[in-house]
């Protein structure tokens, strides 16, 4: 075990950051570098970089601490019990109990970096405080709900959206979770109509984690706002503009303008695509809210978790558990929505947070016989055999390409060229952008034969071979994906555009503006960006396309393959899905559920 960490960092099994942190902790504790304390410090750092908020020590008893060929089960350096491990840690001045000042915090069997323990505890505290402070319910709320839902089902079958609006009108903290096409936007429009009907000067802000998600939120509201039974004077008060969370909080120079000492000037905040919010950003967001403000989180709890540490929406909603309300909450919802109380789901031992969660399960995009919709449901259920059988059944919505070793299926390549020809062979930038927004290649990984780098290279090579595009790195019709936020240019990580010549023949970067127009920017002043014929599934969150080609690595057991990624990729397709994946890879993905370690769900009452 001598000099194990040097070997691990040299082999790339841990990062230089984890190695340096372990050395710091060892030096500050005056202990050997090859000690359980140092290994624990490196483990916490490494886990945090991989998305965990903390390390569950119990998970590693008699297991290797790192994924490396140099470690085998049973290699825990000191002792074989959780109690011995905890004792070793607490003997160090660098490890403290909750609330103490120390680089590492040990809370029961969870080991945290101090700031992540603080963020998690504060998020739980701020949510709990809002759960305990409910606003008064308007006596006319039930009548208002009946006006907004004139075609609501009979009492024996409560309307999910109606229940969600009733919840949001009676709580300061609400989560509305549902898959694509379940009516989250429709629901929030009606929520805002109810709230504005009670208080016409209510200050409302709309935001999302990325610029793309914020733009889609605005687009969805503008498309649907005229469809409902909302008074004209109320309809005009509903906001149409959304921004990124970072812009909302005034982020700049590595700090946030708004915080607990300088709160946001608002009464109600609606956040879309909440599954993308990591723990740190959720802490910053809640910290900047005034005490009286409502917050409504919209998202799909079954989607991929955030890129950074944490799975906040999953923690809040109980990681896929059924939602059952307290008897008193069920009775209130039944009364407000004119439903039979026995039709409202009730839990014998509800958590307080469950009373603020609404699940939308009925998809208005995918019918019951929709191939894509059924595939998404099977993935969520973890029904691997049924999923394969479904893919093997002829379906007009789904085409399954089986890879040949490490080569893309020829038909998949043909589809890429067919889908993207209107982008490069077009005389009109508006039409080129529209064509690009309709179809997309999504990948699970960046590198390798089925990664975005190779597919981007392959697409351009084929286009050059048929003389659709010119030689060189930049050309007319080249799609780009922004990978860094630039607040001065109003461009954000995840935004996509196309290079297109102006009237003088100079290439400009063209992006869709919030009002549907075209923004033309100099290509020499763009923030970091990459070619975007193909993009990762992570980058596609907040976007939807008519047609999607989802490309997965062919090997089972690839670390990138998991159920959430497969579900997210599949549900980016509105009308047609082409799935390029081997059967072992698909079964591996559906069996691998992402488990990010944190204590937030327990702090919110989901677990004892």
XYZ file of C-alpha atoms in Angstrom:
608
model
C 0.000 0.000 0.000
C 3.056 2.276 0.174
C 2.686 5.346 -2.030
C -0.639 4.121 -3.356
C -1.986 7.616 -4.093
C 1.101 8.466 -6.175
C 0.448 5.348 -8.233
C -3.257 6.141 -8.617
C -2.716 9.715 -9.809
C 0.082 8.612 -12.139
C -2.204 5.997 -13.711
C -5.091 8.453 -14.026
C -7.295 6.617 -11.534
C -7.659 9.773 -9.418
C -7.275 13.426 -10.346
C -4.426 15.710 -9.415
C -6.939 17.732 -7.376
C -7.821 14.708 -5.237
C -4.157 13.839 -4.807
C -3.314 17.386 -3.708
C -6.221 17.552 -1.283
C -5.234 14.236 0.302
C -1.666 15.470 0.770
C -2.952 18.703 2.344
C -5.156 16.821 4.831
C -2.312 14.444 5.724
C 0.120 17.323 6.321
C -2.381 19.322 8.397
C -3.123 16.243 10.490
C 0.553 15.308 10.885
C -0.102 11.786 9.661
C 1.364 9.526 7.021
C 0.404 10.217 3.413
C -0.353 6.516 2.984
C -3.011 6.453 5.701
C -6.740 5.852 5.880
C -7.290 9.582 6.526
C -5.471 10.563 3.329
C -7.265 7.898 1.322
C -10.592 9.130 2.712
C -9.799 12.716 1.740
C -8.914 11.654 -1.808
C -12.094 9.557 -1.983
C -14.328 12.479 -0.970
C -12.688 14.779 -3.500
C -12.886 12.201 -6.283
C -16.510 11.332 -5.510
C -17.454 14.995 -5.513
C -15.947 15.468 -8.968
C -18.009 12.477 -10.145
C -21.285 14.006 -8.945
C -21.615 12.771 -5.356
C -22.242 15.319 -2.618
C -20.674 13.037 0.007
C -19.212 9.574 0.536
C -21.278 6.887 2.209
C -18.575 5.103 4.201
C -20.696 1.990 4.709
C -20.637 1.422 0.949
C -16.852 0.968 1.012
C -16.486 -1.449 3.897
C -14.514 -4.417 2.486
C -14.586 -2.768 -0.949
C -11.834 -0.982 -2.905
C -11.864 2.739 -2.267
C -11.045 3.585 -5.883
C -11.723 2.035 -9.263
C -8.244 0.801 -10.035
C -6.469 -2.395 -10.963
C -4.170 -1.739 -8.008
C -6.939 -2.251 -5.473
C -8.842 -5.382 -4.525
C -11.762 -5.994 -2.117
C -10.754 -6.082 1.525
C -8.032 -3.468 1.096
C -9.362 -1.016 3.669
C -6.078 0.016 5.271
C -7.110 0.381 8.899
C -9.809 -1.773 10.459
C -12.754 -3.472 8.858
C -15.676 -1.757 10.580
C -17.541 1.495 10.101
C -16.987 2.451 13.741
C -13.203 2.060 13.439
C -13.176 4.154 10.265
C -15.233 6.897 11.900
C -12.926 6.899 14.912
C -9.821 7.263 12.730
C -11.384 10.209 10.911
C -12.532 12.056 14.038
C -9.054 11.818 15.569
C -7.901 14.271 12.884
C -8.251 18.042 13.426
C -9.273 18.212 9.762
C -12.476 16.234 10.353
C -15.312 17.766 12.331
C -18.851 16.992 13.389
C -21.768 18.828 11.710
C -21.525 22.562 12.313
C -17.842 22.556 13.243
C -15.107 24.362 11.324
C -13.045 21.729 9.530
C -12.193 20.869 5.915
C -14.132 17.593 6.214
C -17.418 16.940 8.015
C -18.515 13.511 9.257
C -22.282 13.232 9.686
C -23.192 9.734 10.833
C -21.743 7.530 8.073
C -21.491 10.282 5.445
C -18.237 12.163 4.874
C -18.450 15.587 3.207
C -16.286 18.415 2.078
C -17.306 21.152 4.497
C -18.916 23.472 1.963
C -21.066 20.702 0.481
C -22.279 19.701 3.925
C -23.164 23.362 4.502
C -24.923 23.741 1.131
C -26.935 20.560 1.666
C -27.947 21.482 5.204
C -28.958 25.006 4.190
C -30.965 23.788 1.186
C -32.852 21.344 3.433
C -33.403 24.063 6.022
C -34.630 26.658 3.505
C -37.009 24.199 1.824
C -38.357 23.007 5.184
C -38.963 26.571 6.305
C -41.051 27.204 3.190
C -42.979 23.982 3.707
C -43.904 25.110 7.203
C -44.974 28.589 6.113
C -48.035 28.147 3.926
C -49.863 31.117 2.418
C -53.539 31.725 3.055
C -55.820 30.017 0.576
C -58.148 32.263 -1.364
C -61.785 31.362 -0.530
C -62.608 31.481 -4.255
C -59.777 29.165 -5.309
C -62.086 26.221 -5.955
C -64.283 28.337 -8.235
C -61.230 29.633 -10.085
C -59.980 26.090 -10.643
C -63.351 25.076 -12.087
C -63.163 27.979 -14.571
C -59.627 27.030 -15.639
C -60.530 23.334 -15.983
C -64.037 23.277 -17.459
C -63.435 19.882 -19.073
C -61.900 18.288 -15.995
C -62.764 14.582 -15.441
C -65.543 13.559 -13.101
C -64.963 13.225 -9.377
C -63.900 9.607 -9.717
C -60.818 10.596 -11.730
C -59.000 13.710 -10.495
C -57.264 15.939 -13.020
C -53.484 15.819 -12.392
C -52.950 19.350 -13.661
C -55.794 20.664 -11.536
C -54.252 19.029 -8.468
C -50.908 20.632 -9.331
C -52.439 24.099 -9.621
C -54.232 23.619 -6.294
C -50.957 22.580 -4.641
C -49.050 25.532 -6.072
C -51.730 27.971 -4.932
C -51.527 26.702 -1.366
C -47.755 26.289 -0.836
C -44.655 28.468 -0.985
C -42.557 25.586 -2.303
C -43.876 23.263 -5.008
C -42.362 20.755 -7.435
C -44.230 19.741 -10.581
C -42.568 16.740 -12.193
C -43.596 15.129 -15.439
C -42.195 13.682 -18.637
C -42.306 15.291 -22.067
C -45.753 16.382 -23.165
C -47.434 15.977 -19.764
C -48.479 19.621 -19.645
C -45.989 21.265 -17.294
C -46.105 24.544 -19.260
C -49.913 24.501 -19.432
C -50.025 23.894 -15.697
C -47.699 26.744 -14.826
C -49.660 29.183 -17.015
C -52.777 28.333 -15.029
C -50.881 28.597 -11.738
C -49.746 32.102 -12.635
C -53.282 33.020 -13.718
C -54.579 31.930 -10.297
C -51.881 33.819 -8.401
C -52.256 36.979 -10.485
C -56.016 36.799 -10.042
C -55.385 37.003 -6.296
C -52.676 39.679 -6.533
C -52.393 41.577 -9.808
C -49.108 43.263 -8.840
C -47.388 39.952 -8.035
C -43.734 40.164 -9.105
C -43.006 36.996 -11.085
C -39.750 35.834 -12.664
C -39.168 32.880 -14.998
C -35.770 31.197 -15.230
C -33.992 28.002 -16.279
C -30.479 26.560 -15.835
C -29.418 27.196 -19.455
C -30.133 29.765 -22.134
C -31.611 27.083 -24.372
C -34.015 25.928 -21.668
C -34.999 29.536 -20.909
C -35.711 30.160 -24.608
C -37.856 27.012 -24.852
C -39.746 28.065 -21.740
C -40.592 31.428 -23.326
C -41.534 29.786 -26.603
C -43.825 27.270 -24.888
C -45.640 29.952 -22.892
C -46.110 32.174 -25.941
C -47.496 29.256 -27.960
C -50.002 28.140 -25.322
C -51.061 31.220 -23.399
C -54.038 31.953 -25.656
C -55.434 28.434 -25.344
C -56.970 28.660 -21.887
C -59.940 30.211 -20.115
C -57.984 33.127 -18.682
C -59.371 36.650 -18.439
C -57.654 39.024 -20.896
C -56.568 41.416 -18.139
C -54.917 38.519 -16.280
C -53.410 36.990 -19.424
C -51.510 40.177 -20.240
C -49.885 40.105 -16.778
C -48.369 36.646 -17.238
C -44.637 37.105 -17.987
C -43.285 35.966 -21.345
C -39.595 36.549 -20.674
C -37.229 34.060 -19.037
C -33.518 34.135 -18.264
C -30.817 31.833 -16.982
C -30.528 31.322 -13.232
C -27.036 32.806 -13.324
C -28.318 35.965 -15.009
C -31.221 36.151 -12.547
C -28.763 36.009 -9.641
C -26.436 38.572 -11.231
C -23.461 36.260 -11.586
C -20.200 37.923 -12.538
C -16.552 37.967 -11.498
C -17.084 34.615 -9.735
C -19.709 35.978 -7.357
C -23.459 36.490 -7.183
C -25.027 39.925 -6.846
C -28.121 38.564 -5.086
C -27.905 36.588 -1.844
C -29.430 36.472 1.630
C -28.286 40.016 2.418
C -29.405 41.332 -0.982
C -32.448 39.247 -1.944
C -34.180 39.257 -5.290
C -37.089 41.664 -5.726
C -39.793 39.131 -6.536
C -42.812 37.355 -5.068
C -42.865 34.217 -7.206
C -40.110 32.370 -9.055
C -40.728 29.633 -11.632
C -37.755 27.445 -12.609
C -37.954 25.102 -15.597
C -35.716 22.057 -16.247
C -34.985 21.773 -12.527
C -33.303 18.369 -12.949
C -30.284 20.250 -14.306
C -29.758 22.255 -11.098
C -26.824 21.080 -8.974
C -26.586 21.459 -5.200
C -24.434 24.591 -5.253
C -26.730 26.438 -7.638
C -29.834 25.421 -5.678
C -28.226 26.796 -2.543
C -27.425 30.101 -4.276
C -30.956 30.292 -5.652
C -32.800 29.616 -2.395
C -30.454 31.892 -0.480
C -31.368 34.819 -2.750
C -35.137 34.397 -2.373
C -37.039 36.681 -0.005
C -38.731 34.799 2.848
C -42.252 35.418 1.551
C -41.563 34.362 -2.058
C -43.030 31.282 -3.678
C -40.841 28.981 -5.740
C -42.191 26.533 -8.316
C -39.809 23.932 -9.746
C -40.706 22.272 -13.042
C -38.835 19.257 -14.335
C -38.677 15.562 -15.063
C -37.311 13.633 -12.114
C -36.465 10.687 -14.389
C -34.047 12.691 -16.543
C -30.295 12.936 -16.161
C -29.071 14.635 -13.013
C -26.996 17.809 -13.090
C -23.475 17.770 -14.495
C -22.028 19.098 -11.220
C -22.443 17.502 -7.781
C -25.910 16.571 -6.609
C -29.230 15.253 -7.836
C -31.392 17.858 -6.172
C -34.664 17.237 -7.998
C -34.273 13.489 -7.431
C -33.592 14.053 -3.724
C -36.590 16.367 -3.331
C -38.977 13.972 -5.097
C -37.833 10.801 -3.353
C -35.907 9.164 -6.206
C -38.865 7.732 -8.074
C -40.969 6.792 -5.054
C -44.728 6.993 -5.369
C -46.120 10.267 -4.068
C -48.735 9.915 -1.353
C -50.143 12.894 0.537
C -50.961 13.300 4.193
C -54.646 12.704 4.989
C -55.176 16.415 5.686
C -53.530 17.419 2.395
C -55.565 14.836 0.473
C -58.771 16.158 2.025
C -57.857 19.721 1.109
C -57.021 18.781 -2.489
C -60.259 16.845 -2.846
C -62.232 19.846 -1.628
C -60.417 22.347 -3.864
C -60.630 20.201 -7.007
C -64.114 18.751 -6.421
C -62.705 15.206 -6.378
C -63.545 12.212 -4.254
C -61.068 12.080 -1.380
C -60.420 8.371 -1.910
C -59.120 9.106 -5.433
C -56.262 11.247 -4.054
C -53.154 9.139 -3.264
C -52.497 8.993 0.473
C -49.457 7.744 2.381
C -49.702 6.237 5.857
C -46.336 7.813 6.704
C -45.962 10.804 4.391
C -42.916 13.036 4.410
C -43.602 16.745 4.696
C -42.031 17.351 1.293
C -44.471 14.951 -0.418
C -47.335 17.355 0.270
C -45.647 19.838 -2.076
C -45.029 17.513 -5.029
C -47.299 17.035 -8.026
C -46.649 14.289 -10.576
C -47.967 14.624 -14.127
C -48.099 11.213 -15.785
C -50.533 11.584 -18.683
C -48.647 12.430 -21.880
C -50.460 14.580 -24.428
C -47.608 14.194 -26.917
C -47.310 10.417 -26.865
C -50.542 8.462 -27.141
C -50.942 5.137 -25.351
C -49.946 3.324 -28.557
C -47.014 5.637 -29.318
C -43.815 3.683 -29.904
C -41.592 6.361 -28.350
C -43.920 6.849 -25.395
C -44.088 3.128 -24.666
C -40.306 2.830 -24.971
C -39.835 5.655 -22.466
C -42.212 3.985 -20.002
C -40.432 0.624 -20.306
C -37.067 2.290 -19.708
C -38.355 4.001 -16.564
C -39.745 0.699 -15.275
C -36.396 -1.010 -15.892
C -38.155 -3.577 -18.083
C -35.177 -4.661 -20.188
C -36.663 -7.749 -21.864
C -39.890 -5.914 -22.724
C -37.847 -2.997 -24.082
C -35.915 -5.284 -26.453
C -39.128 -6.998 -27.571
C -40.695 -3.599 -28.219
C -37.701 -2.497 -30.312
C -37.874 -5.710 -32.322
C -41.525 -5.050 -33.198
C -41.972 -2.987 -36.389
C -42.902 0.595 -35.451
C -43.221 3.682 -37.621
C -41.807 5.892 -34.854
C -38.682 3.856 -34.006
C -35.889 2.471 -36.165
C -33.247 0.327 -34.460
C -29.782 0.158 -36.001
C -27.537 -2.631 -34.725
C -23.879 -1.574 -34.891
C -21.308 -3.665 -36.702
C -18.344 -3.815 -34.324
C -17.051 -0.232 -34.060
C -18.576 1.072 -37.275
C -21.647 3.227 -37.683
C -24.481 1.556 -39.548
C -24.514 2.796 -43.188
C -28.201 3.698 -42.928
C -27.465 5.894 -39.920
C -24.859 7.796 -41.916
C -27.283 8.165 -44.824
C -29.892 9.604 -42.457
C -27.428 12.169 -41.092
C -26.687 13.446 -44.588
C -30.377 13.492 -45.482
C -31.309 15.341 -42.280
C -28.546 17.930 -42.578
C -28.608 18.573 -46.325
C -31.224 21.371 -45.923
C -28.869 23.054 -43.466
C -25.934 23.464 -45.847
C -27.745 23.375 -49.202
C -29.978 26.340 -48.559
C -30.120 29.943 -49.674
C -31.953 31.179 -46.599
C -30.579 31.292 -43.053
C -34.080 31.190 -41.570
C -34.832 27.935 -43.374
C -31.382 26.534 -42.543
C -31.899 27.200 -38.819
C -35.381 25.681 -38.940
C -34.015 22.546 -40.625
C -31.234 22.221 -38.056
C -33.680 22.627 -35.169
C -35.775 19.708 -36.436
C -33.190 16.896 -36.346
C -30.189 16.009 -34.214
C -27.626 13.292 -33.567
C -27.218 12.627 -29.830
C -24.356 10.626 -28.317
C -23.618 9.232 -24.888
C -19.883 9.944 -25.114
C -17.482 12.454 -26.634
C -14.740 10.215 -27.977
C -14.465 6.841 -29.666
C -16.133 5.526 -32.835
C -19.607 6.369 -31.506
C -18.727 9.694 -29.891
C -19.546 13.229 -31.003
C -15.982 14.004 -32.105
C -15.878 11.131 -34.601
C -19.419 11.703 -35.860
C -18.789 15.424 -36.387
C -15.641 14.533 -38.338
C -17.441 11.880 -40.369
C -20.376 14.134 -41.308
C -18.084 16.877 -42.573
C -15.888 14.398 -44.465
C -18.943 13.014 -46.268
C -20.235 16.501 -47.030
C -16.883 17.507 -48.505
C -16.778 14.340 -50.598
C -20.047 15.363 -52.299
C -18.939 19.019 -52.394
C -21.702 20.314 -50.150
C -19.250 22.314 -48.044
C -15.931 24.013 -48.654
C -12.575 22.980 -47.247
C -11.469 24.672 -44.041
C -12.666 24.771 -40.464
C -15.355 27.431 -40.953
C -17.915 27.279 -43.739
C -21.468 28.266 -44.581
C -23.958 26.023 -42.801
C -21.630 24.799 -40.062
C -23.591 24.312 -36.811
C -21.941 25.319 -33.552
C -22.674 24.686 -29.883
C -21.702 27.291 -27.288
C -19.883 25.710 -24.322
C -19.347 28.737 -22.060
C -21.608 31.538 -20.843
C -21.047 35.049 -22.226
C -23.424 37.499 -20.594
C -22.329 40.459 -22.701
C -23.231 38.620 -25.905
C -26.262 36.986 -24.267
C -24.965 33.543 -25.257
C -25.032 30.587 -22.920
C -23.687 27.080 -22.560
C -25.893 24.867 -24.734
C -26.994 27.499 -27.272
C -26.755 26.395 -30.906
C -26.318 28.438 -34.060
C -25.128 28.255 -37.669
C -22.305 30.014 -39.481
C -23.754 31.972 -42.402
C -22.441 34.730 -44.694
C -23.791 38.269 -44.431
C -24.557 40.497 -47.427
C -20.818 41.144 -47.869
C -19.960 37.451 -47.812
C -18.410 37.524 -44.333
C -19.271 34.560 -42.111
C -21.375 35.416 -39.092
C -22.692 33.224 -36.293
C -26.485 33.194 -36.487
C -28.656 32.323 -33.498
C -32.390 32.241 -32.941
C -33.412 35.190 -30.749
C -36.014 35.015 -27.995
C -38.646 36.629 -30.246
C -38.016 34.109 -33.035
C -35.822 36.382 -35.128
C -32.166 35.946 -36.140
C -29.183 37.313 -34.218
C -25.969 37.721 -36.255
C -22.681 37.886 -34.338
C -19.035 38.077 -35.312
C -17.387 34.662 -35.310
C -14.230 36.256 -33.912
C -15.917 37.283 -30.660
C -17.754 34.082 -29.839
C -17.242 32.327 -26.487
C -15.893 28.760 -26.501
C -17.799 26.580 -28.962
C -17.638 23.264 -30.817
C -19.069 21.731 -33.985
C -22.629 20.508 -33.411
C -23.734 17.987 -36.040
C -23.727 15.686 -33.015
C -24.044 16.662 -29.359
C -24.065 14.780 -26.073
C -27.323 13.782 -24.441
C -26.346 15.970 -21.482
C -26.139 19.034 -23.733
C -29.512 18.216 -25.289
C -31.426 18.630 -22.032
C -33.972 21.403 -22.399
C -34.260 20.697 -26.147
C -36.573 18.591 -28.291
C -36.401 17.626 -31.962
C -38.797 16.084 -34.466
C -36.234 13.390 -35.316
C -33.378 12.084 -33.207
C -30.576 9.618 -33.895
C -29.390 8.342 -30.507
C -25.943 6.702 -30.693
C -24.683 4.604 -27.776
C -21.321 2.872 -27.244
C -21.594 -0.759 -28.309
C -19.877 -2.236 -25.240
C -21.983 -3.210 -22.251
C -20.762 -1.792 -18.973
C -19.550 1.515 -20.407
C -19.583 4.035 -17.530
C -21.589 6.518 -19.604
C -24.519 4.129 -20.006
C -27.327 4.450 -17.489
C -31.107 4.436 -17.376
C -31.419 8.210 -16.994
C -29.263 8.885 -20.041
C -31.214 6.401 -22.161
C -34.552 7.874 -21.057
C -33.380 11.446 -21.636
C -32.044 10.659 -25.106
C -35.171 8.779 -26.170
C -37.526 11.518 -24.965
C -35.742 14.263 -26.914
C -37.560 12.866 -29.988
C -41.032 14.218 -30.697
C -41.977 12.155 -33.737
C -39.239 9.717 -34.798
C -36.377 7.997 -33.006
C -33.464 6.191 -34.606
C -31.608 4.147 -32.021
C -28.038 3.062 -32.825
C -27.132 0.608 -30.068
C -26.310 -3.011 -29.401
C -28.648 -5.138 -27.318
C -26.021 -5.647 -24.548
C -25.461 -1.881 -24.365
C -29.196 -1.201 -24.041
C -29.644 -3.826 -21.315
C -26.572 -2.494 -19.515
C -27.967 1.041 -19.636
C -31.427 0.146 -18.359
C -29.985 -1.851 -15.438
C -27.623 0.940 -14.357
C -29.421 3.511 -12.218
C -27.380 6.575 -11.313
C -26.991 6.749 -7.557
C -25.514 9.999 -6.360
C -24.750 9.990 -2.683
C -26.127 12.813 -0.586
C -28.043 13.297 2.627
C -30.625 15.743 1.241
C -33.422 13.211 0.736
C -33.039 12.037 4.325
C -32.912 15.596 5.642
C -36.195 16.263 3.823
C -37.851 13.278 5.466
C -37.807 10.626 2.752
C -35.740 8.191 4.792
C -35.265 7.667 8.512
